[in-house]
XYZ file of C-alpha atoms in Angstrom:
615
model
C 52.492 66.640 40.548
C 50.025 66.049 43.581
C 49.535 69.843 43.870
C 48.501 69.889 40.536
C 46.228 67.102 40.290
C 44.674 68.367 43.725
C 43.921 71.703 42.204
C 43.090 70.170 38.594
C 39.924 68.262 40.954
C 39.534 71.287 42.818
C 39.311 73.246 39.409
C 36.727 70.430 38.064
C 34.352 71.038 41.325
C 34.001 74.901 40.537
C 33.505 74.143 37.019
C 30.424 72.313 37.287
C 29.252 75.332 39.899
C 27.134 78.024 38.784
C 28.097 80.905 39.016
C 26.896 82.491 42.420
C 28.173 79.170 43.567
C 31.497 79.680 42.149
C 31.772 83.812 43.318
C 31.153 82.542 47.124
C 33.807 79.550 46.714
C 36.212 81.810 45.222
C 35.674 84.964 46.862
C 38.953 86.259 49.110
C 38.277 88.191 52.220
C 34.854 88.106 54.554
C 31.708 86.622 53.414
C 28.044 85.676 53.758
C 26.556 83.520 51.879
C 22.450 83.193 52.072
C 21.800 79.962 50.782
C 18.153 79.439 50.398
C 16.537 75.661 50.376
C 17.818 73.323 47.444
C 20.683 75.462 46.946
C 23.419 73.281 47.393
C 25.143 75.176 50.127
C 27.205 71.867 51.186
C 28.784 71.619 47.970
C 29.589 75.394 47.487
C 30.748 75.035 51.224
C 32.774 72.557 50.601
C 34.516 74.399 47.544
C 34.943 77.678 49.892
C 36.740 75.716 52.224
C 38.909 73.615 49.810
C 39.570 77.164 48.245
C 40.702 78.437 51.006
C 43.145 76.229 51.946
C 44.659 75.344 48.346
C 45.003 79.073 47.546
C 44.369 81.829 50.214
C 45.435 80.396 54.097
C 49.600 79.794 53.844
C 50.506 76.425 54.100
C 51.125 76.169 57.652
C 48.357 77.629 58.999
C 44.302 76.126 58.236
C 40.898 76.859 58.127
C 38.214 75.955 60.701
C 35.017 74.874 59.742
C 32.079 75.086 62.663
C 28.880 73.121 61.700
C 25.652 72.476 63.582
C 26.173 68.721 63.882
C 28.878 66.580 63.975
C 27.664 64.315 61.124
C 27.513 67.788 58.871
C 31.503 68.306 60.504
C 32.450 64.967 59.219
C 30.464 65.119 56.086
C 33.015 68.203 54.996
C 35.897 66.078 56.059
C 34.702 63.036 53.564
C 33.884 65.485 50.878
C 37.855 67.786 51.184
C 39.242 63.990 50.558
C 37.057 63.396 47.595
C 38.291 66.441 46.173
C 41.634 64.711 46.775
C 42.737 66.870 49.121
C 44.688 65.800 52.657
C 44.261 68.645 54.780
C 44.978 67.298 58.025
C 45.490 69.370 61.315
C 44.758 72.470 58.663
C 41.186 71.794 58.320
C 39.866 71.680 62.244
C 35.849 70.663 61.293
C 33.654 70.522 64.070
C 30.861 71.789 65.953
C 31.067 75.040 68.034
C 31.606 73.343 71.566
C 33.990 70.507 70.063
C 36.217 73.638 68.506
C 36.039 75.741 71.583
C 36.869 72.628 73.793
C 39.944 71.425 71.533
C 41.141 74.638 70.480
C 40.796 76.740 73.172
C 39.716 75.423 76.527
C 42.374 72.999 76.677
C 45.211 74.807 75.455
C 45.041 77.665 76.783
C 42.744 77.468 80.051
C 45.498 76.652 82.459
C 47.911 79.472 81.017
C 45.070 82.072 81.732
C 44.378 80.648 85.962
C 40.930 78.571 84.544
C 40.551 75.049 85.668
C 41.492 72.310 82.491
C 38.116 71.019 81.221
C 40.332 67.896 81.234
C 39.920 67.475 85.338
C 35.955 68.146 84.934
C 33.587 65.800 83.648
C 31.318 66.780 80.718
C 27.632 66.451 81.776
C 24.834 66.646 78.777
C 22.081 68.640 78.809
C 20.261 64.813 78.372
C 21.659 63.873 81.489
C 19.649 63.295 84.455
C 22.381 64.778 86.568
C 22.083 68.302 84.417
C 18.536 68.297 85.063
C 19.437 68.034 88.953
C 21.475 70.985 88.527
C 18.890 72.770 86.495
C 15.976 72.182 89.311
C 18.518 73.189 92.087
C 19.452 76.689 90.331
C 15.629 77.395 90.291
C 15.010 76.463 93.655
C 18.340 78.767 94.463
C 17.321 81.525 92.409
C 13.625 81.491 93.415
C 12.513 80.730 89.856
C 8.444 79.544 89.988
C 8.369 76.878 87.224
C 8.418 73.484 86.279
C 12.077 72.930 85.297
C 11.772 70.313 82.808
C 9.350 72.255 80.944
C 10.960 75.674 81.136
C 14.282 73.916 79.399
C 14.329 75.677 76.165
C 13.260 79.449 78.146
C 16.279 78.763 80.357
C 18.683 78.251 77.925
C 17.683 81.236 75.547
C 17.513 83.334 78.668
C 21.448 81.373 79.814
C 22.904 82.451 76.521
C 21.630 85.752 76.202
C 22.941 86.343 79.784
C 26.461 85.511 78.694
C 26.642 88.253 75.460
C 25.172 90.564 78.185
C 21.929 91.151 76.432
C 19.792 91.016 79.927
C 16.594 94.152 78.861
C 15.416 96.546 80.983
C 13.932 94.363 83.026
C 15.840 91.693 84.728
C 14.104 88.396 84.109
C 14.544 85.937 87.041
C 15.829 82.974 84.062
C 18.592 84.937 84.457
C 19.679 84.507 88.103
C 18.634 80.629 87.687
C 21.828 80.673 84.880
C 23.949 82.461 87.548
C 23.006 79.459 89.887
C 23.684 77.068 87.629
C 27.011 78.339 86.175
C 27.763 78.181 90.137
C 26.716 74.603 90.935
C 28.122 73.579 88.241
C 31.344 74.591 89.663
C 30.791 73.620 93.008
C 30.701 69.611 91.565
C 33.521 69.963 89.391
C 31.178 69.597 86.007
C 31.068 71.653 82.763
C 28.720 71.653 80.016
C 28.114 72.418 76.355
C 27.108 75.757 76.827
C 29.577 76.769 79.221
C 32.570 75.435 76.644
C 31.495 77.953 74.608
C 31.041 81.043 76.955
C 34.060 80.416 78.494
C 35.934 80.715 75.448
C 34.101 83.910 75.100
C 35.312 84.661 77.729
C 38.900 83.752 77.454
C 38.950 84.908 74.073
C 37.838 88.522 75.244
C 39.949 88.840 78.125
C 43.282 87.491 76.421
C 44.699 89.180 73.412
C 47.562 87.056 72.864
C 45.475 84.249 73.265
C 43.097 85.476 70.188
C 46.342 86.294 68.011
C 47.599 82.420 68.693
C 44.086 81.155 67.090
C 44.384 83.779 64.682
C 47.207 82.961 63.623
C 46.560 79.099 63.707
C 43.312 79.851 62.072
C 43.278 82.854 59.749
C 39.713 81.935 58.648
C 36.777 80.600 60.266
C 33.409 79.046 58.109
C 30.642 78.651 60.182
C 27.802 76.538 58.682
C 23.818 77.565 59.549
C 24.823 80.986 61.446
C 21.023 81.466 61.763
C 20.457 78.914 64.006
C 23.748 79.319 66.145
C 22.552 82.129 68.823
C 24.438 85.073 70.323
C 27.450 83.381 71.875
C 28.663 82.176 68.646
C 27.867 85.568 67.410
C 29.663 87.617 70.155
C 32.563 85.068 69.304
C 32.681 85.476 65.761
C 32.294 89.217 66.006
C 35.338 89.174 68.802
C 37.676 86.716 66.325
C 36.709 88.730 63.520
C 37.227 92.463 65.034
C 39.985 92.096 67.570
C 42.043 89.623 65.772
C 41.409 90.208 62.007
C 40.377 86.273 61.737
C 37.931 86.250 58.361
C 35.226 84.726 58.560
C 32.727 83.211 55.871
C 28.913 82.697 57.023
C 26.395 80.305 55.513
C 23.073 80.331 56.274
C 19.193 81.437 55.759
C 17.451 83.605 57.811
C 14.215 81.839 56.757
C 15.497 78.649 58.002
C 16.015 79.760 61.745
C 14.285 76.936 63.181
C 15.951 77.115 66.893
C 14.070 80.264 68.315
C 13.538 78.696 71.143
C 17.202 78.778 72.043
C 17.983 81.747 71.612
C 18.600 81.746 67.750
C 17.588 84.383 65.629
C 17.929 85.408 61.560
C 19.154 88.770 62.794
C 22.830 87.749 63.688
C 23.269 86.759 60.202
C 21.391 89.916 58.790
C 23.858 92.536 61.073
C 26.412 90.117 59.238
C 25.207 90.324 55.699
C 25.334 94.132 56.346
C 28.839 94.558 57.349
C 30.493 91.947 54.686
C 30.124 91.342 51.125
C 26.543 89.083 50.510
C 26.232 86.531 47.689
C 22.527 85.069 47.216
C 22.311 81.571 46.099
C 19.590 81.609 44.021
C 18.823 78.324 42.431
C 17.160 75.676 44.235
C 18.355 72.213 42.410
C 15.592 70.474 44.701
C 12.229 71.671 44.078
C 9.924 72.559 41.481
C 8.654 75.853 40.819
C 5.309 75.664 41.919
C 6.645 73.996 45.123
C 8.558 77.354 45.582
C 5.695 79.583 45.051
C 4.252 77.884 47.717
C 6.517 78.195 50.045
C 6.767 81.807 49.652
C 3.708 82.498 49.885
C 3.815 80.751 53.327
C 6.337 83.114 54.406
C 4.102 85.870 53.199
C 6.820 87.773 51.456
C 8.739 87.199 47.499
C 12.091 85.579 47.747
C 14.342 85.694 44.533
C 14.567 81.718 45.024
C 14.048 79.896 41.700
C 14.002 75.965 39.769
C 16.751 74.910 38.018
C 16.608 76.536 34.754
C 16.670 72.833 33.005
C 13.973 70.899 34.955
C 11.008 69.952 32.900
C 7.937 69.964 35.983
C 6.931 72.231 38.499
C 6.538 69.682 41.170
C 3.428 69.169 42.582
C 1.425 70.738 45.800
C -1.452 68.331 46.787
C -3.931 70.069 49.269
C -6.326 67.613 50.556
C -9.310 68.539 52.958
C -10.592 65.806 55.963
C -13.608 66.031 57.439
C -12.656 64.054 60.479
C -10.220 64.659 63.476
C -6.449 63.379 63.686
C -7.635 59.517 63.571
C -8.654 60.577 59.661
C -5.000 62.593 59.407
C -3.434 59.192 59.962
C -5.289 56.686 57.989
C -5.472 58.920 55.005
C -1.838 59.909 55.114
C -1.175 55.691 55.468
C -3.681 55.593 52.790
C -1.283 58.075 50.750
C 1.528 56.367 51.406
C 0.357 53.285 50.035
C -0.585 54.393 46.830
C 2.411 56.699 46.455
C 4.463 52.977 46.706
C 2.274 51.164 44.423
C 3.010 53.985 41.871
C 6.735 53.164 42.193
C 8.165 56.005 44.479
C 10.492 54.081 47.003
C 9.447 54.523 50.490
C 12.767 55.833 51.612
C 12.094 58.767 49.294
C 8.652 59.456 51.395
C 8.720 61.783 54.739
C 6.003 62.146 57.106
C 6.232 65.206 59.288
C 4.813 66.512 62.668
C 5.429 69.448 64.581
C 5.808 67.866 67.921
C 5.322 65.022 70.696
C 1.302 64.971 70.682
C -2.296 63.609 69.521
C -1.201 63.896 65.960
C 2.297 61.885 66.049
C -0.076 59.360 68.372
C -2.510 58.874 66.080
C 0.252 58.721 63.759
C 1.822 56.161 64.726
C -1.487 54.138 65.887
C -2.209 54.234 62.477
C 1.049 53.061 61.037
C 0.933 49.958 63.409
C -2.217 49.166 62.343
C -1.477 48.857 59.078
C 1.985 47.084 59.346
C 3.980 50.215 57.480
C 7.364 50.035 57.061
C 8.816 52.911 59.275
C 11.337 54.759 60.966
C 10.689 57.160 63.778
C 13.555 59.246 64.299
C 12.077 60.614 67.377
C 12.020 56.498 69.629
C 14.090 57.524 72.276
C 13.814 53.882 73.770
C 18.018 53.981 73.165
C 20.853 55.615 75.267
C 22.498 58.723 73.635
C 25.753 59.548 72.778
C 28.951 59.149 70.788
C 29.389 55.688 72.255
C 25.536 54.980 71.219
C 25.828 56.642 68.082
C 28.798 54.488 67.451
C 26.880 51.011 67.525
C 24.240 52.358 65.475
C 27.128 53.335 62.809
C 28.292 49.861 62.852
C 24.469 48.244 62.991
C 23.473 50.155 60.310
C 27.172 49.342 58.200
C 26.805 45.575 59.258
C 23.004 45.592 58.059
C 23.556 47.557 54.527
C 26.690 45.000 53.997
C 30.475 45.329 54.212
C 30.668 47.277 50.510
C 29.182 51.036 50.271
C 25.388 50.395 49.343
C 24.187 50.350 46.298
C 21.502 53.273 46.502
C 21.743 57.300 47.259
C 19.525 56.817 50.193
C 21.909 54.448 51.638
C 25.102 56.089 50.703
C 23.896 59.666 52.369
C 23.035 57.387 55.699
C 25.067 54.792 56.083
C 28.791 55.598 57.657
C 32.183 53.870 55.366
C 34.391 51.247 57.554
C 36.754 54.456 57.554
C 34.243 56.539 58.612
C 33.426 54.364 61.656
C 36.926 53.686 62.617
C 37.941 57.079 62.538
C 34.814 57.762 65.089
C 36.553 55.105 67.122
C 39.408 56.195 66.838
C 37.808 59.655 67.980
C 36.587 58.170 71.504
C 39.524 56.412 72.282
C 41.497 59.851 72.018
C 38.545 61.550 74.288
C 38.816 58.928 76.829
C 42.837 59.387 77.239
C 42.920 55.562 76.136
C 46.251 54.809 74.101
C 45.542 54.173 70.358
C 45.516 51.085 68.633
C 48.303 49.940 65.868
C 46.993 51.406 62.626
C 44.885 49.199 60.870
C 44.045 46.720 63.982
C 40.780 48.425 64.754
C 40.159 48.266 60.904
C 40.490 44.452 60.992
C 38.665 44.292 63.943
C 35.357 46.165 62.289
C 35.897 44.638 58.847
C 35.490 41.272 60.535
C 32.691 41.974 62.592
C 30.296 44.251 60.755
C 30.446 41.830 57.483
C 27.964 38.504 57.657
C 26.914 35.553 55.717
C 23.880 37.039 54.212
C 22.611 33.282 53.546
C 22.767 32.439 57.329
C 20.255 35.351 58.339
C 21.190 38.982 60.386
C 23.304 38.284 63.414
C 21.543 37.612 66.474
C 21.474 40.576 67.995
C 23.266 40.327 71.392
C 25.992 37.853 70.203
C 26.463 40.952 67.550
C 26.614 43.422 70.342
C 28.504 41.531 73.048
C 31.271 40.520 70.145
C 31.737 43.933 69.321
C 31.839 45.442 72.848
C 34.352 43.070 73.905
C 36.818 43.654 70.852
C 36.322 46.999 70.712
C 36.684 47.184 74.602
C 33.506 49.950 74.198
C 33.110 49.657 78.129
C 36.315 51.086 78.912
C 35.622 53.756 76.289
C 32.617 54.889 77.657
C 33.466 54.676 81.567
C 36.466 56.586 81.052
C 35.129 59.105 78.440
C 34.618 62.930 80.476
C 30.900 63.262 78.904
C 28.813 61.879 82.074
C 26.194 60.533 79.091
C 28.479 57.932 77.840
C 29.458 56.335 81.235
C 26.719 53.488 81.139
C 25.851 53.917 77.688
C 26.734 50.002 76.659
C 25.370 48.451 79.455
C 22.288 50.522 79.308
C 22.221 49.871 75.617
C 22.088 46.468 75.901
C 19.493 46.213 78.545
C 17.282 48.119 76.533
C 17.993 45.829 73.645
C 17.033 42.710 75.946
C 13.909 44.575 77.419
C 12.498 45.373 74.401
C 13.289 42.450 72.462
C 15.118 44.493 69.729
C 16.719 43.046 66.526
C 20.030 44.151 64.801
C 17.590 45.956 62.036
C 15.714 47.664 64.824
C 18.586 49.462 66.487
C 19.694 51.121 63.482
C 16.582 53.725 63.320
C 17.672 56.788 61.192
C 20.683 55.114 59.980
C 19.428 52.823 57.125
C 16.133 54.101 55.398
C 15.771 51.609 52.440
C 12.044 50.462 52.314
C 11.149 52.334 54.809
C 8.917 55.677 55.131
C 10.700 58.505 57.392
C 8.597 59.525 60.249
C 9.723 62.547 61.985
C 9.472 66.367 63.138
C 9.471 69.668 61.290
C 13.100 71.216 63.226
C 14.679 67.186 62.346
C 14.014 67.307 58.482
C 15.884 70.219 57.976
C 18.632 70.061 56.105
C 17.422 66.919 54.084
C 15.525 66.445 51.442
C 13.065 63.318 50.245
C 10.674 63.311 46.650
C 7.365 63.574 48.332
C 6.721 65.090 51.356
C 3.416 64.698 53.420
C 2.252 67.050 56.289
C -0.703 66.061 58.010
C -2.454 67.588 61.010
C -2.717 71.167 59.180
C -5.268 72.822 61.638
C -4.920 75.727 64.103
C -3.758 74.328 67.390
C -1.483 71.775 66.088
C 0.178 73.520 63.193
C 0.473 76.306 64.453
C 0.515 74.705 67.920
C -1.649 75.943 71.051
C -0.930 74.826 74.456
C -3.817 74.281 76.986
C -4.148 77.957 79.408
C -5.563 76.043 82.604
C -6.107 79.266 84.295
C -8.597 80.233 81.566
C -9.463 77.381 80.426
C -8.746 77.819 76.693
C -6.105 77.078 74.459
C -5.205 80.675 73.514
C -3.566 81.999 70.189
C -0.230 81.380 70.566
C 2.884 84.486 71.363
C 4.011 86.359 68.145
C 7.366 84.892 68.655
C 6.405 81.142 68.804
C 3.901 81.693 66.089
C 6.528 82.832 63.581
C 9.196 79.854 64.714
C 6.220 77.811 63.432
C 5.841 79.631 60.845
C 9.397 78.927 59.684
C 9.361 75.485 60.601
C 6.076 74.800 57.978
C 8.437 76.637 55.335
C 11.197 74.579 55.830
C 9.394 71.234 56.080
C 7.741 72.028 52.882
C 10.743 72.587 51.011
C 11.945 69.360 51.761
C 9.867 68.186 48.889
C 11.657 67.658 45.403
C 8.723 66.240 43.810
C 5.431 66.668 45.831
C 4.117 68.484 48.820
C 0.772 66.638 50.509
C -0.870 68.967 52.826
C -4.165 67.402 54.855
C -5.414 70.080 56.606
C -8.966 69.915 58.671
C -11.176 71.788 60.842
C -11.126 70.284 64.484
C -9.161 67.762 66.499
C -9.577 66.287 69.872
C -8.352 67.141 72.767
C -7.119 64.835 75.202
C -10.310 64.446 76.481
C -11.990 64.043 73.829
C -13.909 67.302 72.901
C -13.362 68.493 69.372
C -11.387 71.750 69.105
C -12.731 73.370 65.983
C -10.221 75.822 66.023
C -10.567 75.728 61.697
C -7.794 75.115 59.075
C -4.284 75.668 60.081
C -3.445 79.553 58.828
C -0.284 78.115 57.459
C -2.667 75.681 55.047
C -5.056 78.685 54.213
C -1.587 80.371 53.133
C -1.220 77.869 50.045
C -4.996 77.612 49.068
C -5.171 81.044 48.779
C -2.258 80.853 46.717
C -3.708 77.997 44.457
C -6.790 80.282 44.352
C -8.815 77.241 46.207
C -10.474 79.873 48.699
C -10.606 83.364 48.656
């Protein structure tokens, strides 16, 4: 009877799909799916995957599911169990190095002669210790450059060194990822990056090994291939040929926001070639003259279209300013303000900026100034991490209240008590700490993220030093392998005192409700918010320009970082269900105050000449 009502749900879901939706979740054998913006690619995920496993994988073998992030990983989890499904050990849903590391590196790394990843200690790209090793593999491989700023070149040139795509000409970035790989061994650390090429690696070398997790996992659904780079590629393609694993891709080329890394659209094309491609089509978020827009920003027709039943066309605001990035601000504050006192909820407004600079500082100048409600997704005043990430679950569950919250903005946000104790639950296995008798941490969490809402939020650090103590986070963190979590709590806490932080404060990009989102192109994608407002439209900023000292100039920025900006604009723009507000101008200042007139942003010019506002 179980079966039945599972698949009766199941059945219900693909009902209320249309019908591209319903061909991809359906469909048996290899697949890409190109899921433009709006499309609801989650949801027809979802249904591929819950497909899979109630009718295609046998019963005692599963599917895994490799996201970008680990809240998108959980986020299929929590949506298979409101299909009423219990998948268990046969849905394995995480992101690339989490797979890798669980399914591969430590099963199998001893049986091949390769050092456990359990005797080496994980060390984050965000940790000062991997920017050590970073500065001593340049230094060793006689790389001329600023380490900390050649970060993103290192790691695109690091990944396409492991797929073996090195050019005719040997660039130096890639001896510096030789270095590294080295050091790295020399102190007994591993990082994300080498999880995954060393599973590459063992994966390539080892047949047997590749018919195990073929057999374990007959098909593998990887989430945004376009931004996933040429390891996961060379993996996929390796699973896929040598072991007959099938594989479904979601993604959209357009969407390839992580150039810089070494991503690019033309993994998933060389995909879409060699398996059977199903367009989604519909976007259920944004208007049609929103989409017009935003094709004509990418220069070329897409077959993307409204939902056949919505009444508007959404709305695409252009509005000049005359000043520099001081003007951005205060008219976008100005915006803001008025777009509240005609009812739209300031969760449901998004501010966006391509990067650290003069426009997010006047920015957020300007939001001080005039006491806006905000969050800033970018203040990096906190520790990262899973242990981090952690308290800002339960801060953001204690401040919304003990029950699920009442609105959509909340409820896409705000982690469940199950949620949170299954991310406990998570650490403590990571840190080789014995679990706790079912439902104890439950109690613990249901007592300590609920209040008296009469008596005021909880005082901060008698919150925090309660639930570190209960919880026993210090242990957690000292003894998890990731290097980033060691001091996380104490460091956490310090920062709290040092900046005189409240419970409401550490929750930033947790809980959104009355405030306005402030935060980068690459951040917003995936999400969506009514009105949308991009400021700072003019050449130089967006698209940026970066200061040539040696001639003095700020020149016109590389084909290839032009067109990652390019695709950034186009996805920040279709964030907007409602309304897009571009402020574009013709100058701003440079640090030193001299006026760049540079002129309009070409990305801004894009839509006006589509609105027929210039020639």
């Amino acid at each position: 009877m179980e079966e039945i009502r599972i698949r009766a749900v199941l059945a219900q879901e693909l009902d209320e799909l249309n019908e591209e939706q319903r061909r991809a979740a359906t469909h048996k054998g290899n697949l890409v799916v190109l899921a433009g913006p709006g499309s609801g690619k989650t949801r027809t995920l979802v249904a591929r995957v819950g497909c899979l496993l109630e009718t295609q994988v046998p019963q005692y073998r599963g599917v895994a599911a490799i996201t970008y992030t680990k809240h998108a990983a959980r986020e299929i989890v929590d949506r298979i169990r409101r299909l009423g499904m219990q998948p268990g050990t046969r849905l394995a849903s995480s992101t690339l190095h989490s797979w890798c590391l669980g399914h591969i590196l430590r099963p199998y790394s001893q049986l091949v002669g390769k050092q456990s990843p359990d005797s080496l200690a994980i060390v984050d790209d965000k940790a000062k210790a991997w920017m050590r090793v970073l500065e001593m593999s340049f230094e060793r491989a006689g790389v001329m450059g600023i380490p900390k700023y050649e970060k993103a070149a290192f790691t695109k040139a690091r990944r396409r060194f492991t797929v073996g795509d090195v050019g005719e000409v040997r660039d130096p970035m890639f001896d510096a990822a030789l270095a590294f790989e080295e050091i790295m061994e020399e102190q007994g650390w591993i990082d994300y990056d080498m999880m995954i090429s060393r599973s590459l690696a063992i994966l390539r070398e080892n047949s047997e090994i590749r018919s195990l997790i073929a057999s374990k996992f007959p098909h593998v659904v990887v989430d945004e291939y376009q931004d996933l780079g040429p390891v996961l590629h060379s993996l996929v393609k390796t699973l896929s040929n040598d072991s007959g694993v099938e594989i479904t891709a979601f993604g959209d080329p357009d969407q390839t926001v992580m150039g810089f890394t070494g991503a690019d659209p033309k993994y998933l094309h060389e995909l879409a070639h060699e398996f059977p491609a199903i367009p989604l089509k519909v976007n259920y978020r944004s208007g049609s003259a929103i989409i017009a827009a935003s094709h004509a920003v990418l220069g070329e027709e897409r077959d993307h279209e409204a939902r056949p039943d919505r009444d508007d066309s959404g709305v695409i605001e252009p509005i000049p300013v005359k000043g520099g990035l001081n003007a951005h601000a205060e008219i976008t504050v100005s915006k803001i303000e008025e777009l509240i006192n005609a009812g739209v909820p300031a969760h449901e407004i998004t501010v966006l900026y391509p990067r650290k600079g003069p426009l997010l500082s006047a920015l957020l100048l300007s939001f001080l100034d005039h006491d806006l409600g905000f969050v800033h997704e970018k203040d990096e005043k906190l520790p990262e991490g899973e242990v981090a990430d952690f308290i800002r679950s339960c801060a953001a569950r204690t401040i919304a209240g003990f029950q699920p919250p009442v609105t959509d903005a909340d409820a896409d946000d705000v982690s469940t008590l199950g949620e949170i104790s299954r991310q406990y639950a998570f650490m403590r296995r990571e840190a080789g700490l014995r679990e706790l008798p079912p439902r104890h941490a439950d109690d613990i969490l249901a007592r300590l993220l609920s209040y008296d809402r009469d008596c005021g939020e909880p005082v901060l650090l008698d919150w925090l030093d309660a639930l570190t103590g209960e919880l026993d986070l210090v242990a957690v963190a000292q003894a998890n392998p990731r290097r980033l979590n060691a001091d996380s709590v104490q460091e956490f806490r310090d920062c709290c005192v040092e900046h005189a932080l409240t419970l409401s404060d550490i929750v930033v990009g947790a809980l959104r409700t009355g405030n306005v989102t402030l935060t980068t192109y690459h951040a917003a994608k995936g999400r969506e918010w009514e009105v949308v407002i991009l400021p700072g439209l003019v050449d130089g900023i967006m698209p940026g320009r970066f200061w040539d000292r040696r001639r003095r100039t700020f020149p016109e920025p590389p084909p290839d970082r032009l067109a990652q900006d390019r695709l950034a604009f186009y996805v920040g723009l279709t964030r907007s269900k409602s309304a897009a507000i571009l402020l574009y101008g013709t100058y701003w200042e440079t640090d030193w105050g001299e006026p760049n007139r540079l002129g309009v942003s070409r990305f801004a010019k894009d839509v006006l000449r589509h609105l027929r506002m210039i020639p």
